[in-house]
PDB file of C-alpha atoms in Angstrom:
ATOM      1  CA  MET A   1      -2.556  23.256  -8.691  1.00 42.00           C
ATOM      2  CA  GLY A   2      -5.243  21.288 -10.407  1.00 45.00           C
ATOM      3  CA  ARG A   3      -5.929  17.538 -10.090  1.00 44.00           C
ATOM      4  CA  GLY A   4      -4.427  16.753 -13.528  1.00 43.00           C
ATOM      5  CA  ARG A   5      -1.059  18.511 -12.815  1.00 39.00           C
ATOM      6  CA  LEU A   6      -0.830  16.813  -9.447  1.00 41.00           C
ATOM      7  CA  PHE A   7      -1.494  13.459 -11.076  1.00 39.00           C
ATOM      8  CA  PHE A   8       1.327  13.885 -13.562  1.00 37.00           C
ATOM      9  CA  LEU A   9       3.645  15.180 -10.848  1.00 40.00           C
ATOM     10  CA  CYS A  10       3.031  12.063  -8.845  1.00 41.00           C
ATOM     11  CA  ILE A  11       3.769   9.800 -11.845  1.00 38.00           C
ATOM     12  CA  SER A  12       6.948  11.732 -12.710  1.00 36.00           C
ATOM     13  CA  LEU A  13       8.221  11.329  -9.179  1.00 40.00           C
ATOM     14  CA  ALA A  14       7.359   7.667  -9.246  1.00 40.00           C
ATOM     15  CA  LEU A  15       9.355   7.116 -12.388  1.00 37.00           C
ATOM     16  CA  LEU A  16      12.378   8.966 -10.981  1.00 37.00           C
ATOM     17  CA  SER A  17      12.300   6.731  -7.910  1.00 49.00           C
ATOM     18  CA  GLY A  18      12.835   3.609  -9.934  1.00 69.00           C
ATOM     19  CA  CYS A  19       9.328   2.272 -10.248  1.00 81.00           C
ATOM     20  CA  ALA A  20       8.548   0.111 -13.207  1.00 74.00           C
ATOM     21  CA  PRO A  21       6.165   1.462 -15.874  1.00 59.00           C
ATOM     22  CA  GLY A  22       3.163  -0.780 -15.652  1.00 53.00           C
ATOM     23  CA  GLY A  23       2.838  -1.328 -19.351  1.00 36.00           C
ATOM     24  CA  SER A  24       6.214  -2.732 -20.310  1.00 32.00           C
ATOM     25  CA  ALA A  25       5.856  -5.958 -22.325  1.00 27.00           C
ATOM     26  CA  ALA A  26       7.870  -8.009 -19.907  1.00 31.00           C
ATOM     27  CA  GLU A  27       5.463  -7.222 -17.116  1.00 35.00           C
ATOM     28  CA  THR A  28       2.151  -7.255 -19.027  1.00 35.00           C
ATOM     29  CA  GLY A  29       2.676 -10.061 -21.483  1.00 39.00           C
ATOM     30  CA  GLY A  30       1.845  -7.574 -24.222  1.00 40.00           C
ATOM     31  CA  ASP A  31      -1.810  -7.491 -23.136  1.00 46.00           C
ATOM     32  CA  ALA A  32      -2.119  -4.306 -21.116  1.00 48.00           C
ATOM     33  CA  ARG A  33      -5.591  -2.871 -20.978  1.00 53.00           C
ATOM     34  CA  ILE A  34      -7.376  -0.028 -19.283  1.00 53.00           C
ATOM     35  CA  PRO A  35     -10.361  -1.106 -17.130  1.00 59.00           C
ATOM     36  CA  GLU A  36     -13.753   0.423 -17.959  1.00 76.00           C
ATOM     37  CA  GLU A  37     -14.242   1.167 -14.257  1.00 88.00           C
ATOM     38  CA  LYS A  38     -12.501   3.939 -12.309  1.00 97.00           C
ATOM     39  CA  LEU A  39     -10.344   1.751 -10.045  1.00 98.00           C
ATOM     40  CA  ILE A  40      -8.073   2.993  -7.242  1.00 98.00           C
ATOM     41  CA  ALA A  41      -6.129   1.330  -4.444  1.00 98.00           C
ATOM     42  CA  ILE A  42      -5.847   2.622  -0.893  1.00 98.00           C
ATOM     43  CA  THR A  43      -2.937   1.264   1.134  1.00 98.00           C
ATOM     44  CA  PHE A  44      -1.890   1.473   4.746  1.00 98.00           C
ATOM     45  CA  ASP A  45       1.579   1.234   6.289  1.00 98.00           C
ATOM     46  CA  ASP A  46       3.090   0.757   9.759  1.00 98.00           C
ATOM     47  CA  GLY A  47       0.272  -1.207  11.432  1.00 97.00           C
ATOM     48  CA  PRO A  48      -1.355  -2.996  12.830  1.00 98.00           C
ATOM     49  CA  ARG A  49      -2.244  -0.860  15.855  1.00 98.00           C
ATOM     50  CA  ARG A  50      -5.286  -1.960  17.922  1.00 97.00           C
ATOM     51  CA  GLU A  51      -6.872   1.466  18.587  1.00 96.00           C
ATOM     52  CA  THR A  52      -6.758   2.670  14.998  1.00 98.00           C
ATOM     53  CA  THR A  53      -6.599  -0.329  12.757  1.00 98.00           C
ATOM     54  CA  GLU A  54      -9.704  -1.934  14.217  1.00 98.00           C
ATOM     55  CA  ARG A  55     -11.759   1.242  13.641  1.00 98.00           C
ATOM     56  CA  LEU A  56     -10.465   1.438  10.082  1.00 98.00           C
ATOM     57  CA  LEU A  57     -11.437  -2.150   9.372  1.00 98.00           C
ATOM     58  CA  ASP A  58     -14.885  -1.397  10.710  1.00 98.00           C
ATOM     59  CA  GLY A  59     -15.272   1.574   8.393  1.00 98.00           C
ATOM     60  CA  LEU A  60     -13.961  -0.206   5.338  1.00 98.00           C
ATOM     61  CA  GLU A  61     -16.368  -3.113   5.984  1.00 98.00           C
ATOM     62  CA  GLU A  62     -19.302  -0.739   6.224  1.00 98.00           C
ATOM     63  CA  ARG A  63     -18.328   0.762   2.868  1.00 98.00           C
ATOM     64  CA  ASP A  64     -17.555  -2.587   1.143  1.00 98.00           C
ATOM     65  CA  VAL A  65     -14.002  -1.459   0.439  1.00 98.00           C
ATOM     66  CA  ARG A  66     -10.931  -3.629  -0.103  1.00 98.00           C
ATOM     67  CA  ALA A  67      -7.599  -2.231   0.888  1.00 98.00           C
ATOM     68  CA  THR A  68      -3.950  -3.298   1.120  1.00 98.00           C
ATOM     69  CA  PHE A  69      -2.098  -3.417   4.425  1.00 98.00           C
ATOM     70  CA  PHE A  70       1.682  -3.440   4.617  1.00 98.00           C
ATOM     71  CA  LEU A  71       2.461  -4.579   8.109  1.00 98.00           C
ATOM     72  CA  ILE A  72       5.497  -4.203  10.392  1.00 98.00           C
ATOM     73  CA  GLY A  73       6.307  -7.715  11.489  1.00 98.00           C
ATOM     74  CA  ARG A  74       7.152  -7.012  15.104  1.00 97.00           C
ATOM     75  CA  GLN A  75       3.654  -5.475  15.519  1.00 97.00           C
ATOM     76  CA  ILE A  76       1.780  -8.598  14.511  1.00 98.00           C
ATOM     77  CA  GLU A  77       2.144 -10.237  17.921  1.00 97.00           C
ATOM     78  CA  GLY A  78      -0.879  -9.286  20.034  1.00 97.00           C
ATOM     79  CA  ASN A  79      -2.781  -8.135  16.952  1.00 98.00           C
ATOM     80  CA  GLU A  80      -3.129 -11.540  15.249  1.00 98.00           C
ATOM     81  CA  ASP A  81      -6.924 -11.307  15.198  1.00 98.00           C
ATOM     82  CA  LEU A  82      -6.718  -7.994  13.272  1.00 98.00           C
ATOM     83  CA  VAL A  83      -4.466  -9.507  10.640  1.00 98.00           C
ATOM     84  CA  GLU A  84      -6.687 -12.553  10.331  1.00 98.00           C
ATOM     85  CA  ARG A  85      -9.689 -10.236   9.928  1.00 98.00           C
ATOM     86  CA  MET A  86      -7.865  -8.385   7.140  1.00 98.00           C
ATOM     87  CA  GLN A  87      -7.521 -11.526   5.134  1.00 98.00           C
ATOM     88  CA  ALA A  88     -11.043 -12.776   5.943  1.00 98.00           C
ATOM     89  CA  GLU A  89     -12.565  -9.513   4.768  1.00 98.00           C
ATOM     90  CA  GLY A  90     -10.769  -9.572   1.442  1.00 98.00           C
ATOM     91  CA  HIS A  91      -7.980  -7.101   2.086  1.00 98.00           C
ATOM     92  CA  GLN A  92      -4.507  -7.793   0.690  1.00 98.00           C
ATOM     93  CA  VAL A  93      -1.827  -8.275   3.416  1.00 98.00           C
ATOM     94  CA  GLY A  94       1.814  -7.503   2.730  1.00 98.00           C
ATOM     95  CA  SER A  95       5.102  -6.852   4.478  1.00 98.00           C
ATOM     96  CA  HIS A  96       6.654  -3.528   5.565  1.00 98.00           C
ATOM     97  CA  THR A  97       9.738  -5.345   6.964  1.00 97.00           C
ATOM     98  CA  TRP A  98      10.183  -6.508  10.578  1.00 98.00           C
ATOM     99  CA  SER A  99      11.220  -3.247  12.198  1.00 97.00           C
ATOM    100  CA  HIS A 100      10.719  -0.530   9.518  1.00 96.00           C
ATOM    101  CA  THR A 101      14.383  -0.659   8.573  1.00 95.00           C
ATOM    102  CA  ARG A 102      15.463   1.351   5.540  1.00 95.00           C
ATOM    103  CA  LEU A 103      16.619  -1.218   2.965  1.00 95.00           C
ATOM    104  CA  THR A 104      19.157   1.018   1.240  1.00 95.00           C
ATOM    105  CA  GLY A 105      22.763   0.662   2.364  1.00 95.00           C
ATOM    106  CA  VAL A 106      22.134  -2.469   4.418  1.00 95.00           C
ATOM    107  CA  SER A 107      23.783  -5.827   4.154  1.00 95.00           C
ATOM    108  CA  ALA A 108      22.148  -8.663   2.253  1.00 94.00           C
ATOM    109  CA  ASP A 109      21.852 -10.544   5.544  1.00 95.00           C
ATOM    110  CA  THR A 110      19.933  -7.664   7.155  1.00 96.00           C
ATOM    111  CA  LEU A 111      17.608  -7.369   4.152  1.00 95.00           C
ATOM    112  CA  ARG A 112      16.862 -11.149   4.217  1.00 95.00           C
ATOM    113  CA  GLN A 113      16.145 -10.997   7.959  1.00 96.00           C
ATOM    114  CA  GLU A 114      13.935  -7.919   7.784  1.00 96.00           C
ATOM    115  CA  VAL A 115      11.878  -9.297   4.912  1.00 96.00           C
ATOM    116  CA  GLY A 116      12.067 -13.007   5.645  1.00 96.00           C
ATOM    117  CA  ARG A 117      11.145 -12.741   9.314  1.00 97.00           C
ATOM    118  CA  THR A 118       7.969 -10.858   8.485  1.00 97.00           C
ATOM    119  CA  GLU A 119       7.030 -13.238   5.648  1.00 97.00           C
ATOM    120  CA  GLU A 120       7.473 -16.164   8.072  1.00 97.00           C
ATOM    121  CA  ALA A 121       5.212 -14.488  10.642  1.00 97.00           C
ATOM    122  CA  LEU A 122       2.556 -13.933   8.046  1.00 98.00           C
ATOM    123  CA  GLU A 123       2.751 -17.468   6.734  1.00 98.00           C
ATOM    124  CA  ASP A 124       2.538 -18.912  10.235  1.00 97.00           C
ATOM    125  CA  LEU A 125      -0.600 -16.875  10.838  1.00 98.00           C
ATOM    126  CA  LEU A 126      -2.328 -16.736   7.469  1.00 98.00           C
ATOM    127  CA  GLY A 127      -0.856 -19.629   5.600  1.00 97.00           C
ATOM    128  CA  PRO A 128       1.375 -19.890   2.564  1.00 96.00           C
ATOM    129  CA  GLY A 129       1.137 -17.060   0.060  1.00 94.00           C
ATOM    130  CA  SER A 130       2.892 -14.222  -1.638  1.00 94.00           C
ATOM    131  CA  TYR A 131       3.107 -11.348   0.780  1.00 98.00           C
ATOM    132  CA  TRP A 132       4.170  -8.377  -1.285  1.00 98.00           C
ATOM    133  CA  LEU A 133       6.695  -5.932   0.104  1.00 98.00           C
ATOM    134  CA  ARG A 134       6.525  -2.241   0.524  1.00 98.00           C
ATOM    135  CA  PRO A 135      10.087  -1.147   1.314  1.00 97.00           C
ATOM    136  CA  PRO A 136      10.238   1.458   4.050  1.00 96.00           C
ATOM    137  CA  TYR A 137      10.549   4.910   2.509  1.00 95.00           C
ATOM    138  CA  GLY A 138       9.803   3.274  -0.788  1.00 95.00           C
ATOM    139  CA  ALA A 139      13.434   2.479  -1.496  1.00 93.00           C
ATOM    140  CA  VAL A 140      15.673  -0.559  -1.965  1.00 93.00           C
ATOM    141  CA  ASP A 141      19.097  -0.740  -3.610  1.00 93.00           C
ATOM    142  CA  ALA A 142      18.896  -1.823  -7.191  1.00 91.00           C
ATOM    143  CA  ALA A 143      21.662  -4.362  -6.618  1.00 88.00           C
ATOM    144  CA  ASP A 144      19.588  -6.073  -3.920  1.00 90.00           C
ATOM    145  CA  ARG A 145      16.339  -6.419  -5.855  1.00 91.00           C
ATOM    146  CA  ASP A 146      17.301  -9.954  -6.908  1.00 91.00           C
ATOM    147  CA  LEU A 147      17.078 -10.898  -3.183  1.00 93.00           C
ATOM    148  CA  ILE A 148      13.343  -9.927  -3.090  1.00 95.00           C
ATOM    149  CA  GLN A 149      11.110 -12.933  -3.874  1.00 94.00           C
ATOM    150  CA  THR A 150       7.894 -10.904  -4.228  1.00 96.00           C
ATOM    151  CA  PRO A 151       6.737  -7.815  -6.130  1.00 97.00           C
ATOM    152  CA  MET A 152       7.353  -4.497  -4.356  1.00 97.00           C
ATOM    153  CA  ILE A 153       4.817  -1.704  -4.146  1.00 98.00           C
ATOM    154  CA  LYS A 154       5.376   1.982  -3.725  1.00 98.00           C
ATOM    155  CA  TRP A 155       2.650   4.622  -4.333  1.00 98.00           C
ATOM    156  CA  SER A 156       1.694   7.457  -6.585  1.00 98.00           C
ATOM    157  CA  ILE A 157      -0.308   9.620  -4.103  1.00 98.00           C
ATOM    158  CA  ASP A 158       1.389  10.548  -0.866  1.00 98.00           C
ATOM    159  CA  PRO A 159      -0.410  13.212   1.247  1.00 98.00           C
ATOM    160  CA  ARG A 160       2.274  12.983   3.973  1.00 98.00           C
ATOM    161  CA  ASP A 161      -0.394  12.164   6.518  1.00 98.00           C
ATOM    162  CA  TRP A 162       2.296  11.291   9.140  1.00 97.00           C
ATOM    163  CA  GLU A 163       3.527  14.910   8.939  1.00 98.00           C
ATOM    164  CA  LYS A 164       0.220  16.801   8.657  1.00 98.00           C
ATOM    165  CA  LEU A 165      -1.769  14.851  11.282  1.00 98.00           C
ATOM    166  CA  ASP A 166      -4.734  16.816  10.093  1.00 98.00           C
ATOM    167  CA  THR A 167      -7.781  15.012   8.683  1.00 98.00           C
ATOM    168  CA  ALA A 168      -9.018  17.851   6.466  1.00 98.00           C
ATOM    169  CA  GLN A 169      -5.630  18.588   4.978  1.00 98.00           C
ATOM    170  CA  VAL A 170      -4.879  14.930   4.296  1.00 98.00           C
ATOM    171  CA  THR A 171      -8.311  14.358   2.744  1.00 98.00           C
ATOM    172  CA  ALA A 172      -7.911  17.373   0.484  1.00 98.00           C
ATOM    173  CA  ALA A 173      -4.449  16.388  -0.660  1.00 98.00           C
ATOM    174  CA  VAL A 174      -5.576  12.881  -1.685  1.00 98.00           C
ATOM    175  CA  LEU A 175      -8.713  14.112  -3.458  1.00 98.00           C
ATOM    176  CA  LYS A 176      -6.714  16.688  -5.438  1.00 98.00           C
ATOM    177  CA  ALA A 177      -4.384  14.027  -6.723  1.00 98.00           C
ATOM    178  CA  ALA A 178      -6.908  11.239  -7.251  1.00 98.00           C
ATOM    179  CA  ALA A 179      -7.123   9.593 -10.626  1.00 98.00           C
ATOM    180  CA  PRO A 180      -7.869   6.153 -11.947  1.00 98.00           C
ATOM    181  CA  ASN A 181      -5.286   3.409 -11.376  1.00 98.00           C
ATOM    182  CA  GLN A 182      -3.422   5.252  -8.636  1.00 98.00           C
ATOM    183  CA  ILE A 183      -2.130   3.885  -5.331  1.00 98.00           C
ATOM    184  CA  ILE A 184      -2.800   6.007  -2.228  1.00 98.00           C
ATOM    185  CA  LEU A 185      -0.408   5.865   0.695  1.00 98.00           C
ATOM    186  CA  LEU A 186      -1.741   6.340   4.286  1.00 98.00           C
ATOM    187  CA  HIS A 187      -0.812   5.065   7.707  1.00 98.00           C
ATOM    188  CA  ASP A 188      -3.405   3.272   9.869  1.00 98.00           C
ATOM    189  CA  ILE A 189      -1.563   4.135  13.144  1.00 98.00           C
ATOM    190  CA  TYR A 190      -2.888   7.728  13.263  1.00 98.00           C
ATOM    191  CA  PRO A 191      -6.491   8.579  14.135  1.00 98.00           C
ATOM    192  CA  THR A 192      -6.384  11.513  11.747  1.00 98.00           C
ATOM    193  CA  SER A 193      -5.335   9.228   8.895  1.00 98.00           C
ATOM    194  CA  VAL A 194      -8.137   6.762   9.623  1.00 98.00           C
ATOM    195  CA  ASP A 195     -10.679   9.617   9.587  1.00 98.00           C
ATOM    196  CA  ALA A 196      -9.147  10.924   6.319  1.00 98.00           C
ATOM    197  CA  ALA A 197      -9.148   7.483   4.697  1.00 98.00           C
ATOM    198  CA  LEU A 198     -12.867   7.038   5.340  1.00 98.00           C
ATOM    199  CA  ALA A 199     -13.628  10.591   4.123  1.00 98.00           C
ATOM    200  CA  VAL A 200     -11.638   9.860   0.926  1.00 98.00           C
ATOM    201  CA  VAL A 201     -13.509   6.644   0.386  1.00 98.00           C
ATOM    202  CA  ASP A 202     -16.878   8.372   0.746  1.00 98.00           C
ATOM    203  CA  ALA A 203     -15.888  11.177  -1.610  1.00 98.00           C
ATOM    204  CA  LEU A 204     -14.386   8.960  -4.302  1.00 98.00           C
ATOM    205  CA  GLN A 205     -17.170   6.394  -4.203  1.00 98.00           C
ATOM    206  CA  GLY A 206     -19.481   9.297  -4.777  1.00 98.00           C
ATOM    207  CA  GLU A 207     -17.448  10.025  -7.994  1.00 98.00           C
ATOM    208  CA  GLY A 208     -17.858   6.426  -9.201  1.00 98.00           C
ATOM    209  CA  TYR A 209     -14.500   5.020  -8.048  1.00 98.00           C
ATOM    210  CA  ARG A 210     -14.209   1.427  -6.862  1.00 98.00           C
ATOM    211  CA  PHE A 211     -11.551   0.570  -4.307  1.00 98.00           C
ATOM    212  CA  VAL A 212      -9.559  -2.579  -4.982  1.00 98.00           C
ATOM    213  CA  THR A 213      -6.394  -4.188  -3.586  1.00 98.00           C
ATOM    214  CA  VAL A 214      -3.102  -3.483  -5.287  1.00 98.00           C
ATOM    215  CA  ALA A 215      -3.078  -6.996  -6.704  1.00 98.00           C
ATOM    216  CA  GLU A 216      -6.487  -6.466  -8.149  1.00 98.00           C
ATOM    217  CA  LEU A 217      -5.451  -3.112  -9.593  1.00 98.00           C
ATOM    218  CA  LEU A 218      -2.461  -4.516 -11.426  1.00 98.00           C
ATOM    219  CA  GLU A 219      -4.460  -7.521 -12.681  1.00 97.00           C
ATOM    220  CA  ALA A 220      -7.270  -5.312 -13.970  1.00 97.00           C
ATOM    221  CA  ASN A 221      -4.691  -3.466 -16.083  1.00 96.00           C
ATOM    222  CA  GLY A 222      -3.131  -6.621 -17.499  1.00 96.00           C
ATOM    223  CA  ILE A 223       0.079  -6.169 -15.445  1.00 97.00           C
ATOM    224  CA  GLN A 224       1.772  -9.400 -14.384  1.00 96.00           C
ATOM    225  CA  PRO A 225       3.810  -8.395 -11.276  1.00 96.00           C
ATOM    226  CA  ALA A 226       7.269  -9.742 -11.112  1.00 97.00           C
ATOM    227  CA  ALA A 227       9.431 -10.476  -8.077  1.00 96.00           C
ATOM    228  CA  GLY A 228      11.929  -7.723  -7.184  1.00 95.00           C
ATOM    229  CA  VAL A 229      10.176  -5.141  -9.351  1.00 96.00           C
ATOM    230  CA  LEU A 230       8.857  -1.930  -7.830  1.00 96.00           C
ATOM    231  CA  TYR A 231       5.408  -0.690  -8.961  1.00 97.00           C
ATOM    232  CA  CYS A 232       4.009   2.738  -8.175  1.00 97.00           C
ATOM    233  CA  SER A 233       0.609   2.568  -9.854  1.00 97.00           C
ATOM    234  CA  GLY A 234      -1.676   0.411 -11.950  1.00 96.00           C
ATOM    235  CA  ASP A 235      -1.107   2.494 -15.098  1.00 93.00           C
ATOM    236  CA  PRO A 236      -0.575   0.153 -18.074  1.00 82.00           C
TER     237      PRO A 236
END
């Protein structure tokens, strides 16, 4: 399957999963635009983990790349320096709940605790801010979205790195699907995923792509992210 067909497949699946189209007037203020640059966002879930996240940060710094990290709250303790480094080096830091709990079919209290506890930990460490949420498995009940006080981010490129655990296969899957304004999902807790991420960065930078945070990707496309809305890409 060619890169174009894979790209449209990713977008179709994103729309079926409840993601907001980036270019709706309510979210863009009627001023959506397509950047002249080839922008793409690479994101990492389930960290931080000392052995792998630190090496990833080193590699991103060497390549002058900004990424987005969605952190599991209970893993922040003991890795505070890594989280502070993410912020200091220009990466976007967000929440992946406290304990990677699926947010579908849970009580409102559970949702508030899973999200709120992680936000509190991040604010205590990094200061006040808007720590965007990536719901585990990319899902949250529509009826509960009003409880979410930040934008939510899914993805449009998922190489299933957690399943493959193979650097070459993960790299190839991402590169086949890569297209401007897309959001790549990887996990910085696997050595193979770290290797694949850096290989993807090298290849796409060679094709003229610039890696930006998710917030920068949406802003570049004139998208004004709204609390409780799920976004899968930066497409206007």
